[in-house]
mmCIF file of C-alpha atoms in Angstrom:
data_model
loop_
_atom_site.group_PDB
_atom_site.id
_atom_site.type_symbol
_atom_site.label_atom_id
_atom_site.label_comp_id
_atom_site.label_asym_id
_atom_site.label_seq_id
_atom_site.Cartn_x
_atom_site.Cartn_y
_atom_site.Cartn_z
ATOM 1 C CA MET A 1 87.440 97.564 157.047
ATOM 2 C CA ALA A 2 85.176 100.407 158.014
ATOM 3 C CA LYS A 3 82.085 99.513 159.957
ATOM 4 C CA LEU A 4 78.668 101.014 159.420
ATOM 5 C CA VAL A 5 76.694 101.315 162.635
ATOM 6 C CA VAL A 6 72.914 101.681 162.829
ATOM 7 C CA LEU A 7 71.988 103.811 165.815
ATOM 8 C CA GLN A 8 68.998 102.457 167.691
ATOM 9 C CA PRO A 9 66.494 104.783 169.347
ATOM 10 C CA THR A 10 67.089 104.834 172.958
ATOM 11 C CA LYS A 11 55.402 149.084 169.597
ATOM 12 C CA GLN A 12 57.944 147.583 167.215
ATOM 13 C CA PRO A 13 60.970 149.220 165.659
ATOM 14 C CA PRO A 14 61.349 149.605 161.887
ATOM 15 C CA ILE A 15 63.801 147.220 160.298
ATOM 16 C CA SER A 16 66.284 148.442 157.697
ATOM 17 C CA LEU A 17 65.863 145.860 154.938
ATOM 18 C CA LEU A 18 66.821 146.244 151.319
ATOM 19 C CA SER A 19 65.282 144.121 148.558
ATOM 20 C CA SER A 20 67.536 141.860 146.501
ATOM 21 C CA SER A 21 66.134 143.526 143.408
ATOM 22 C CA LEU A 22 68.654 146.290 144.184
ATOM 23 C CA SER A 23 70.797 146.497 141.066
ATOM 24 C CA HIS A 24 72.606 149.789 141.634
ATOM 25 C CA PHE A 25 75.136 150.162 144.399
ATOM 26 C CA ASN A 26 78.238 152.350 144.067
ATOM 27 C CA GLY A 27 78.015 151.578 140.375
ATOM 28 C CA THR A 28 75.662 149.756 138.069
ATOM 29 C CA LYS A 29 75.265 146.016 138.170
ATOM 30 C CA LEU A 30 72.424 143.720 137.277
ATOM 31 C CA CYS A 31 72.972 140.030 138.031
ATOM 32 C CA GLN A 32 69.701 138.609 136.851
ATOM 33 C CA ILE A 33 66.335 139.891 135.710
ATOM 34 C CA GLN A 34 63.543 139.617 138.233
ATOM 35 C CA TYR A 35 61.284 136.553 138.072
ATOM 36 C CA LYS A 36 57.780 135.979 139.341
ATOM 37 C CA ARG A 37 57.726 134.490 142.796
ATOM 38 C CA LYS A 38 56.115 131.148 143.479
ATOM 39 C CA VAL A 39 53.774 130.605 146.385
ATOM 40 C CA SER A 40 55.801 129.311 149.334
ATOM 41 C CA GLN A 41 54.934 126.495 151.709
ATOM 42 C CA PRO A 42 54.239 127.094 155.427
ATOM 43 C CA LYS A 43 57.175 128.676 157.231
ATOM 44 C CA GLY A 44 59.753 126.261 158.531
ATOM 45 C CA ALA A 45 58.268 123.152 156.930
ATOM 46 C CA LEU A 46 61.053 120.968 155.590
ATOM 47 C CA HIS A 47 59.660 119.909 152.233
ATOM 48 C CA VAL A 48 61.488 117.736 149.730
ATOM 49 C CA ALA A 49 60.663 116.476 146.278
ATOM 50 C CA ALA A 50 60.361 112.774 145.566
ATOM 51 C CA SER A 51 63.314 111.144 143.792
ATOM 52 C CA SER A 52 64.891 107.708 143.426
ATOM 53 C CA THR A 53 66.551 106.360 146.547
ATOM 54 C CA LYS A 54 70.270 107.089 146.778
ATOM 55 C CA LYS A 55 73.077 105.833 148.955
ATOM 56 C CA ILE A 56 74.372 109.131 150.320
ATOM 57 C CA LEU A 57 77.503 110.009 152.262
ATOM 58 C CA ILE A 58 77.687 113.269 154.207
ATOM 59 C CA MET A 59 81.152 114.447 155.198
ATOM 60 C CA GLY A 60 80.340 115.921 158.605
ATOM 61 C CA GLY A 61 76.699 116.410 159.461
ATOM 62 C CA THR A 62 76.489 116.553 163.264
ATOM 63 C CA ARG A 63 76.781 120.280 164.013
ATOM 64 C CA PHE A 64 74.554 122.658 162.087
ATOM 65 C CA ILE A 65 73.763 122.462 158.377
ATOM 66 C CA GLY A 66 74.021 118.677 158.227
ATOM 67 C CA VAL A 67 71.637 118.195 161.138
ATOM 68 C CA PHE A 68 68.784 119.694 159.136
ATOM 69 C CA MET A 69 69.888 118.402 155.737
ATOM 70 C CA SER A 70 70.231 114.786 156.874
ATOM 71 C CA ARG A 71 66.669 114.814 158.185
ATOM 72 C CA LEU A 72 65.374 115.952 154.817
ATOM 73 C CA LEU A 73 67.300 113.246 153.010
ATOM 74 C CA VAL A 74 66.129 110.516 155.385
ATOM 75 C CA LYS A 75 62.526 111.694 155.062
ATOM 76 C CA GLU A 76 62.888 111.401 151.306
ATOM 77 C CA GLY A 77 63.850 107.759 151.744
ATOM 78 C CA HIS A 78 67.571 107.919 151.053
ATOM 79 C CA GLN A 79 70.137 105.822 152.913
ATOM 80 C CA VAL A 80 72.270 108.400 154.689
ATOM 81 C CA THR A 81 75.678 107.852 156.268
ATOM 82 C CA LEU A 82 77.563 110.485 158.243
ATOM 83 C CA PHE A 83 81.364 110.416 158.093
ATOM 84 C CA THR A 84 82.693 111.904 161.351
ATOM 85 C CA ARG A 85 85.480 111.393 163.865
ATOM 86 C CA GLY A 86 82.903 110.295 166.426
ATOM 87 C CA LYS A 87 83.861 112.968 168.932
ATOM 88 C CA ALA A 88 80.330 114.372 169.003
ATOM 89 C CA PRO A 89 77.027 112.476 169.216
ATOM 90 C CA VAL A 90 76.017 111.328 165.762
ATOM 91 C CA THR A 91 72.442 112.492 166.282
ATOM 92 C CA GLN A 92 70.667 114.904 168.605
ATOM 93 C CA GLN A 93 67.007 115.648 169.110
ATOM 94 C CA LEU A 94 66.090 119.032 167.725
ATOM 95 C CA PRO A 95 64.105 121.576 169.744
ATOM 96 C CA GLY A 96 60.450 121.049 168.937
ATOM 97 C CA GLU A 97 61.068 117.645 167.328
ATOM 98 C CA SER A 98 58.743 114.914 168.570
ATOM 99 C CA ASP A 99 60.168 111.839 170.259
ATOM 100 C CA SER A 100 58.735 109.606 167.533
ATOM 101 C CA ASP A 101 60.243 111.665 164.699
ATOM 102 C CA TYR A 102 63.624 111.693 166.380
ATOM 103 C CA SER A 103 63.477 107.972 167.118
ATOM 104 C CA ASP A 104 62.634 107.252 163.498
ATOM 105 C CA PHE A 105 65.487 109.413 162.227
ATOM 106 C CA LYS A 106 67.994 107.960 164.695
ATOM 107 C CA SER A 107 67.095 104.395 163.712
ATOM 108 C CA LYS A 108 67.806 105.103 160.045
ATOM 109 C CA ILE A 109 70.961 107.205 160.089
ATOM 110 C CA LEU A 110 74.279 105.387 159.593
ATOM 111 C CA HIS A 111 77.721 106.331 160.857
ATOM 112 C CA LEU A 112 81.167 105.835 159.363
ATOM 113 C CA LYS A 113 83.807 106.735 161.949
ATOM 114 C CA GLY A 114 87.083 108.103 160.704
ATOM 115 C CA ASP A 115 89.337 111.105 160.179
ATOM 116 C CA ARG A 116 89.045 112.640 156.722
ATOM 117 C CA GLN A 117 92.707 113.662 156.993
ATOM 118 C CA ASP A 118 93.588 109.952 156.972
ATOM 119 C CA PHE A 119 93.440 109.737 153.201
ATOM 120 C CA GLU A 120 94.233 106.046 152.940
ATOM 121 C CA PHE A 121 91.406 105.197 155.313
ATOM 122 C CA VAL A 122 89.050 107.439 153.383
ATOM 123 C CA LYS A 123 89.906 105.700 150.126
ATOM 124 C CA SER A 124 89.651 102.172 151.505
ATOM 125 C CA SER A 125 86.472 102.679 153.519
ATOM 126 C CA LEU A 126 84.571 104.594 150.866
ATOM 127 C CA SER A 127 85.533 102.248 148.044
ATOM 128 C CA ALA A 128 84.463 99.286 150.202
ATOM 129 C CA GLU A 129 81.049 100.765 150.977
ATOM 130 C CA GLY A 130 80.320 102.558 147.719
ATOM 131 C CA PHE A 131 78.102 105.636 147.562
ATOM 132 C CA ASP A 132 75.980 107.255 144.877
ATOM 133 C CA VAL A 133 76.203 110.824 146.156
ATOM 134 C CA VAL A 134 78.562 112.724 148.438
ATOM 135 C CA TYR A 135 77.631 115.884 150.319
ATOM 136 C CA ASP A 136 80.791 117.607 151.549
ATOM 137 C CA ILE A 137 79.802 120.269 154.055
ATOM 138 C CA ASN A 138 83.001 120.506 156.086
ATOM 139 C CA GLY A 139 85.700 120.280 153.423
ATOM 140 C CA ARG A 140 88.124 123.190 153.389
ATOM 141 C CA GLU A 141 90.929 122.079 151.098
ATOM 142 C CA ALA A 142 91.045 120.382 147.693
ATOM 143 C CA VAL A 143 93.455 117.758 148.992
ATOM 144 C CA GLU A 144 90.665 116.504 151.282
ATOM 145 C CA VAL A 145 88.426 115.814 148.301
ATOM 146 C CA GLU A 146 90.916 114.014 146.064
ATOM 147 C CA PRO A 147 90.756 110.669 147.970
ATOM 148 C CA ILE A 148 86.948 110.757 147.896
ATOM 149 C CA LEU A 149 86.878 111.106 144.128
ATOM 150 C CA GLU A 150 89.533 108.427 143.770
ATOM 151 C CA ALA A 151 87.586 106.008 145.967
ATOM 152 C CA LEU A 152 84.284 106.580 144.148
ATOM 153 C CA PRO A 153 84.997 106.643 140.390
ATOM 154 C CA ASN A 154 81.325 106.009 139.558
ATOM 155 C CA LEU A 155 79.977 108.762 141.811
ATOM 156 C CA GLU A 156 76.728 110.210 140.478
ATOM 157 C CA GLN A 157 77.069 113.623 142.119
ATOM 158 C CA PHE A 158 79.365 115.555 144.446
ATOM 159 C CA ILE A 159 77.593 118.418 146.244
ATOM 160 C CA TYR A 160 79.890 120.905 147.932
ATOM 161 C CA CYS A 161 79.385 123.597 150.555
ATOM 162 C CA SER A 162 81.536 126.523 149.477
ATOM 163 C CA SER A 163 81.218 130.142 150.639
ATOM 164 C CA ALA A 164 80.370 133.573 149.273
ATOM 165 C CA GLY A 165 83.548 134.624 151.031
ATOM 166 C CA VAL A 166 85.453 133.493 147.919
ATOM 167 C CA TYR A 167 84.437 136.611 145.985
ATOM 168 C CA LEU A 168 86.940 139.389 145.391
ATOM 169 C CA LYS A 169 85.997 142.488 147.381
ATOM 170 C CA SER A 170 84.220 144.937 145.121
ATOM 171 C CA ASP A 171 82.430 148.284 145.194
ATOM 172 C CA ILE A 172 79.896 146.892 142.735
ATOM 173 C CA LEU A 173 77.371 144.632 144.417
ATOM 174 C CA PRO A 174 75.616 142.235 144.864
ATOM 175 C CA HIS A 175 78.110 139.464 144.177
ATOM 176 C CA CYS A 176 77.041 137.148 141.347
ATOM 177 C CA GLU A 177 78.245 133.660 140.522
ATOM 178 C CA VAL A 178 80.211 134.954 137.515
ATOM 179 C CA ASP A 179 82.089 137.584 139.542
ATOM 180 C CA ALA A 180 85.820 137.595 140.107
ATOM 181 C CA VAL A 181 87.048 135.515 143.030
ATOM 182 C CA ASP A 182 89.897 136.187 145.421
ATOM 183 C CA PRO A 183 92.659 133.533 145.290
ATOM 184 C CA LYS A 184 94.126 135.032 148.474
ATOM 185 C CA SER A 185 90.926 134.908 150.531
ATOM 186 C CA ARG A 186 90.769 132.803 153.665
ATOM 187 C CA HIS A 187 88.412 130.590 151.676
ATOM 188 C CA LYS A 188 90.931 129.925 148.915
ATOM 189 C CA GLY A 189 90.808 126.227 149.792
ATOM 190 C CA LYS A 190 87.156 126.164 148.759
ATOM 191 C CA LEU A 191 88.047 127.880 145.483
ATOM 192 C CA ASN A 192 90.697 125.240 144.860
ATOM 193 C CA THR A 193 88.144 122.542 145.620
ATOM 194 C CA GLU A 194 85.672 123.981 143.113
ATOM 195 C CA SER A 195 88.472 124.059 140.539
ATOM 196 C CA LEU A 196 89.356 120.424 141.299
ATOM 197 C CA LEU A 197 85.727 119.350 140.893
ATOM 198 C CA GLU A 198 85.449 121.177 137.585
ATOM 199 C CA LYS A 199 88.577 119.501 136.211
ATOM 200 C CA SER A 200 87.772 116.034 137.592
ATOM 201 C CA GLY A 201 84.867 115.309 135.277
ATOM 202 C CA VAL A 202 82.586 114.394 138.170
ATOM 203 C CA ASN A 203 79.015 115.716 138.191
ATOM 204 C CA TRP A 204 79.291 118.441 140.829
ATOM 205 C CA THR A 205 77.303 121.293 142.338
ATOM 206 C CA SER A 206 78.663 124.000 144.635
ATOM 207 C CA LEU A 207 76.584 126.193 146.938
ATOM 208 C CA ARG A 208 77.977 129.482 148.229
ATOM 209 C CA PRO A 209 76.124 130.681 151.355
ATOM 210 C CA VAL A 210 76.664 134.185 152.697
ATOM 211 C CA TYR A 211 76.072 134.325 156.475
ATOM 212 C CA ILE A 212 74.096 131.367 157.829
ATOM 213 C CA TYR A 213 71.906 131.633 160.922
ATOM 214 C CA GLY A 214 69.306 129.557 162.726
ATOM 215 C CA PRO A 215 68.976 127.039 165.578
ATOM 216 C CA LEU A 216 72.255 125.348 166.586
ATOM 217 C CA ASN A 217 74.394 127.992 164.876
ATOM 218 C CA TYR A 218 77.970 127.612 166.145
ATOM 219 C CA ASN A 219 79.035 130.893 164.511
ATOM 220 C CA PRO A 220 77.805 133.622 166.914
ATOM 221 C CA VAL A 221 75.970 135.623 164.278
ATOM 222 C CA GLU A 222 72.590 136.167 165.919
ATOM 223 C CA GLU A 223 73.723 134.910 169.343
ATOM 224 C CA TRP A 224 76.094 137.881 169.667
ATOM 225 C CA PHE A 225 73.116 140.252 169.486
ATOM 226 C CA PHE A 226 70.862 138.098 171.679
ATOM 227 C CA HIS A 227 73.417 138.048 174.515
ATOM 228 C CA ARG A 228 73.539 141.850 174.611
ATOM 229 C CA LEU A 229 69.794 142.264 174.280
ATOM 230 C CA LYS A 230 69.140 139.828 177.105
ATOM 231 C CA ALA A 231 71.624 141.649 179.341
ATOM 232 C CA GLY A 232 70.006 144.991 178.535
ATOM 233 C CA ARG A 233 73.296 146.352 177.239
ATOM 234 C CA PRO A 234 73.941 148.843 174.440
ATOM 235 C CA ILE A 235 74.971 147.231 171.179
ATOM 236 C CA PRO A 236 78.319 148.497 169.843
ATOM 237 C CA ILE A 237 78.403 148.556 166.041
ATOM 238 C CA PRO A 238 81.464 149.661 164.059
ATOM 239 C CA ASN A 239 81.436 152.887 162.065
ATOM 240 C CA SER A 240 78.125 154.168 160.665
ATOM 241 C CA GLY A 241 76.030 151.003 161.052
ATOM 242 C CA VAL A 242 74.660 151.329 157.517
ATOM 243 C CA GLN A 243 76.958 148.616 156.172
ATOM 244 C CA ILE A 244 74.789 146.174 154.250
ATOM 245 C CA THR A 245 74.973 142.434 154.754
ATOM 246 C CA GLN A 246 72.835 139.334 154.179
ATOM 247 C CA LEU A 247 71.789 136.251 156.139
ATOM 248 C CA GLY A 248 70.250 132.958 155.095
ATOM 249 C CA HIS A 249 68.358 130.587 157.386
ATOM 250 C CA VAL A 250 69.892 127.141 157.848
ATOM 251 C CA LYS A 251 66.619 125.402 156.957
ATOM 252 C CA ASP A 252 66.482 127.245 153.648
ATOM 253 C CA LEU A 253 70.070 126.214 152.981
ATOM 254 C CA ALA A 254 69.270 122.595 153.821
ATOM 255 C CA THR A 255 66.354 122.708 151.374
ATOM 256 C CA ALA A 256 68.674 124.090 148.698
ATOM 257 C CA PHE A 257 71.141 121.251 149.252
ATOM 258 C CA VAL A 258 68.389 118.689 148.789
ATOM 259 C CA ARG A 259 66.889 120.482 145.788
ATOM 260 C CA VAL A 260 70.110 120.106 143.775
ATOM 261 C CA LEU A 261 70.224 116.336 144.338
ATOM 262 C CA GLY A 262 69.743 114.628 140.975
ATOM 263 C CA ASN A 263 68.799 117.954 139.413
ATOM 264 C CA GLU A 264 70.198 118.214 135.888
ATOM 265 C CA LYS A 265 69.899 121.998 136.041
ATOM 266 C CA ALA A 266 72.358 121.994 138.931
ATOM 267 C CA SER A 267 74.994 119.943 137.100
ATOM 268 C CA LYS A 268 78.412 121.593 137.223
ATOM 269 C CA GLN A 269 76.923 124.830 138.518
ATOM 270 C CA VAL A 270 77.624 127.283 141.336
ATOM 271 C CA PHE A 271 74.746 128.909 143.229
ATOM 272 C CA ASN A 272 74.678 131.691 145.803
ATOM 273 C CA ILE A 273 72.302 130.753 148.623
ATOM 274 C CA SER A 274 70.989 133.199 151.210
ATOM 275 C CA GLY A 275 67.989 135.300 152.162
ATOM 276 C CA ASP A 276 66.530 137.363 149.342
ATOM 277 C CA LYS A 277 66.781 140.680 151.216
ATOM 278 C CA TYR A 278 69.692 142.632 152.598
ATOM 279 C CA VAL A 279 69.976 144.370 155.962
ATOM 280 C CA THR A 280 72.124 147.072 157.565
ATOM 281 C CA PHE A 281 74.053 146.347 160.760
ATOM 282 C CA ASP A 282 71.772 148.701 162.677
ATOM 283 C CA GLY A 283 68.742 147.061 161.081
ATOM 284 C CA LEU A 284 70.000 143.640 162.131
ATOM 285 C CA ALA A 285 70.285 144.745 165.754
ATOM 286 C CA LYS A 286 66.684 145.969 165.619
ATOM 287 C CA ALA A 287 65.537 142.764 163.884
ATOM 288 C CA CYS A 288 67.123 140.635 166.620
ATOM 289 C CA ALA A 289 65.372 142.721 169.263
ATOM 290 C CA LYS A 290 62.057 142.294 167.530
ATOM 291 C CA ALA A 291 62.587 138.545 167.146
ATOM 292 C CA GLY A 292 63.346 138.081 170.846
ATOM 293 C CA GLY A 293 60.648 140.437 172.103
ATOM 294 C CA PHE A 294 63.155 142.953 173.478
ATOM 295 C CA PRO A 295 62.799 146.768 173.529
ATOM 296 C CA GLU A 296 64.450 148.685 170.723
ATOM 297 C CA PRO A 297 68.170 148.559 171.542
ATOM 298 C CA GLU A 298 70.511 151.437 172.234
ATOM 299 C CA ILE A 299 73.114 151.359 169.478
ATOM 300 C CA VAL A 300 76.585 152.844 169.979
ATOM 301 C CA HIS A 301 78.777 153.447 166.920
ATOM 302 C CA TYR A 302 82.553 153.443 167.220
ATOM 303 C CA ASN A 303 85.699 153.598 165.109
ATOM 304 C CA PRO A 304 87.479 150.215 165.304
ATOM 305 C CA LYS A 305 90.811 151.855 164.415
ATOM 306 C CA GLU A 306 90.811 153.589 167.794
ATOM 307 C CA PHE A 307 90.979 150.276 169.690
ATOM 308 C CA ASP A 308 93.330 147.367 170.102
ATOM 309 C CA PHE A 309 91.169 144.321 170.768
ATOM 310 C CA GLY A 310 94.054 141.887 170.497
ATOM 311 C CA LYS A 311 92.873 138.515 169.204
ATOM 312 C CA LYS A 312 89.308 139.108 170.315
ATOM 313 C CA LYS A 313 86.616 139.758 167.744
ATOM 314 C CA ALA A 314 84.544 142.794 168.694
ATOM 315 C CA PHE A 315 81.849 142.269 166.060
ATOM 316 C CA PRO A 316 80.705 139.071 164.324
ATOM 317 C CA PHE A 317 80.510 140.436 160.752
ATOM 318 C CA ARG A 318 82.917 141.771 158.154
ATOM 319 C CA ASP A 319 83.026 145.543 158.552
ATOM 320 C CA GLN A 320 82.008 146.136 154.933
ATOM 321 C CA HIS A 321 79.129 145.765 152.518
ATOM 322 C CA PHE A 322 78.807 142.054 151.779
ATOM 323 C CA PHE A 323 75.832 140.489 150.012
ATOM 324 C CA ALA A 324 75.100 138.307 147.003
ATOM 325 C CA SER A 325 72.387 137.836 144.418
ATOM 326 C CA VAL A 326 70.303 134.661 144.786
ATOM 327 C CA GLU A 327 68.420 135.194 141.525
ATOM 328 C CA LYS A 328 70.187 132.314 139.775
ATOM 329 C CA ALA A 329 69.050 129.821 142.437
ATOM 330 C CA LYS A 330 65.527 131.223 142.350
ATOM 331 C CA HIS A 331 65.273 131.070 138.566
ATOM 332 C CA VAL A 332 67.191 127.875 137.759
ATOM 333 C CA LEU A 333 66.283 125.786 140.804
ATOM 334 C CA GLY A 334 62.947 127.371 141.688
ATOM 335 C CA LEU A 335 64.223 128.157 145.173
ATOM 336 C CA LYS A 336 62.730 130.892 147.280
ATOM 337 C CA PRO A 337 63.691 131.357 150.933
ATOM 338 C CA GLU A 338 60.768 130.519 153.211
ATOM 339 C CA PHE A 339 61.983 132.750 156.038
ATOM 340 C CA ASP A 340 62.195 136.498 155.924
ATOM 341 C CA LEU A 341 64.776 137.894 158.322
ATOM 342 C CA VAL A 342 62.613 138.619 161.377
ATOM 343 C CA GLU A 343 60.738 135.304 161.006
ATOM 344 C CA GLY A 344 64.041 133.451 160.731
ATOM 345 C CA LEU A 345 65.555 135.199 163.725
ATOM 346 C CA THR A 346 62.385 134.478 165.702
ATOM 347 C CA ASP A 347 62.676 130.790 164.776
ATOM 348 C CA SER A 348 66.306 130.804 165.890
ATOM 349 C CA TYR A 349 65.528 132.572 169.162
ATOM 350 C CA ASN A 350 62.509 130.449 170.082
ATOM 351 C CA LEU A 351 64.209 127.129 169.334
ATOM 352 C CA ASP A 352 67.618 127.932 170.736
ATOM 353 C CA PHE A 353 68.714 131.021 172.668
ATOM 354 C CA GLY A 354 65.248 131.641 174.084
ATOM 355 C CA ARG A 355 65.368 128.161 175.623
ATOM 356 C CA GLY A 356 68.595 128.990 177.396
ATOM 357 C CA THR A 357 70.863 127.122 174.990
ATOM 358 C CA TYR A 358 73.736 128.790 173.194
ATOM 359 C CA ARG A 359 77.178 127.903 171.876
ATOM 360 C CA LYS A 360 79.335 130.501 173.637
ATOM 361 C CA GLU A 361 79.160 132.316 176.956
ATOM 362 C CA ALA A 362 78.661 136.064 176.781
ATOM 363 C CA ASP A 363 81.890 138.060 176.645
ATOM 364 C CA PHE A 364 81.427 141.800 176.965
ATOM 365 C CA SER A 365 85.103 142.734 177.419
ATOM 366 C CA THR A 366 85.463 144.423 174.036
ATOM 367 C CA ASP A 367 82.100 146.119 174.555
ATOM 368 C CA ASP A 368 83.319 147.604 177.825
ATOM 369 C CA MET A 369 86.415 149.009 176.124
ATOM 370 C CA ILE A 370 84.224 150.685 173.516
ATOM 371 C CA LEU A 371 81.537 151.919 175.893
ATOM 372 C CA ASN A 372 83.940 153.239 178.534
ATOM 373 C CA LYS A 373 85.752 155.334 175.959
ATOM 374 C CA THR A 374 82.512 156.483 174.332
ATOM 375 C CA PHE A 375 80.929 157.540 177.602
ATOM 376 C CA ALA A 376 84.142 159.278 178.698
ATOM 377 C CA LEU A 377 84.174 161.328 175.521
ATOM 378 C CA GLN A 378 80.524 162.181 175.959
ATOM 379 C CA SER A 379 81.168 163.344 179.518
#
């Protein structure tokens, strides 16, 4: 029998940004008409709407997205249980979070220890406890979800964290929820999971983030730039640097996850979630510099085909245009990102890297390969 444990408290550079209203890009495409924007709340405030109390299970929840989402759910009065292997602390105090707020959160969060790959344990433990809602933020394969649905036949809602990486590469952008998907993508497991949910009859919602950033980010999206800016190094960016991408702040994503809870408009729907503007690679480097209070960076462009980096990743983004429309989420759910890009990067820097905390040590080995060759050619 699984055991639930209650944890007791013990001069500034211009930024190259493109509006999401962009409907023409290497072709003509209009995802949604534009809608009037609602007045947003103060930046960074984690606001939630009142709803009936639910018994909620979060698959994962100790690393990044779940850390912020679980706080919102607890503040709303829900009973929240995290299902993890117990290898990491179940809770951690966030930068800037008061001792009293953290103590209150820690006293209310519950923990169910187990391995989600142990399907028999998942079925027995979940059926014994019973849950109204499941948030699956670390599921990668459909087979991992099957025992959850089997254990909870009366589940009210299954909310899934998918990825915009499921879309088939296209010259016509932004990606919309109705676009073709790529069954061979590295996120094909998430596609299969969405298909399973659709066929299962359960009330489901799937969110497809693009690139996520913010405090505690374990994917070195903004950290990669911050390391180089702090070291005063040039920033190597592949090819022209005008490739367009998109980032969404983790707190905005957490708000989106909570907004779909019990929302009839979100029933059996897929939503892209990200920032509502796009940015070039060069513009992102400049935005990171502005956020951290660094001088405008020296940017060096290079051709990746001229280098053999082995298994090392020389740049943290896909070397292509990659962005998605968030108009459906804005119109149907009333969501509007609270953070613009520089504000969000500033929040990330001030609460994380700027305090001396980061996930990975700086590794400039691929940079040195690029810069040595570039400077040699220049000489």
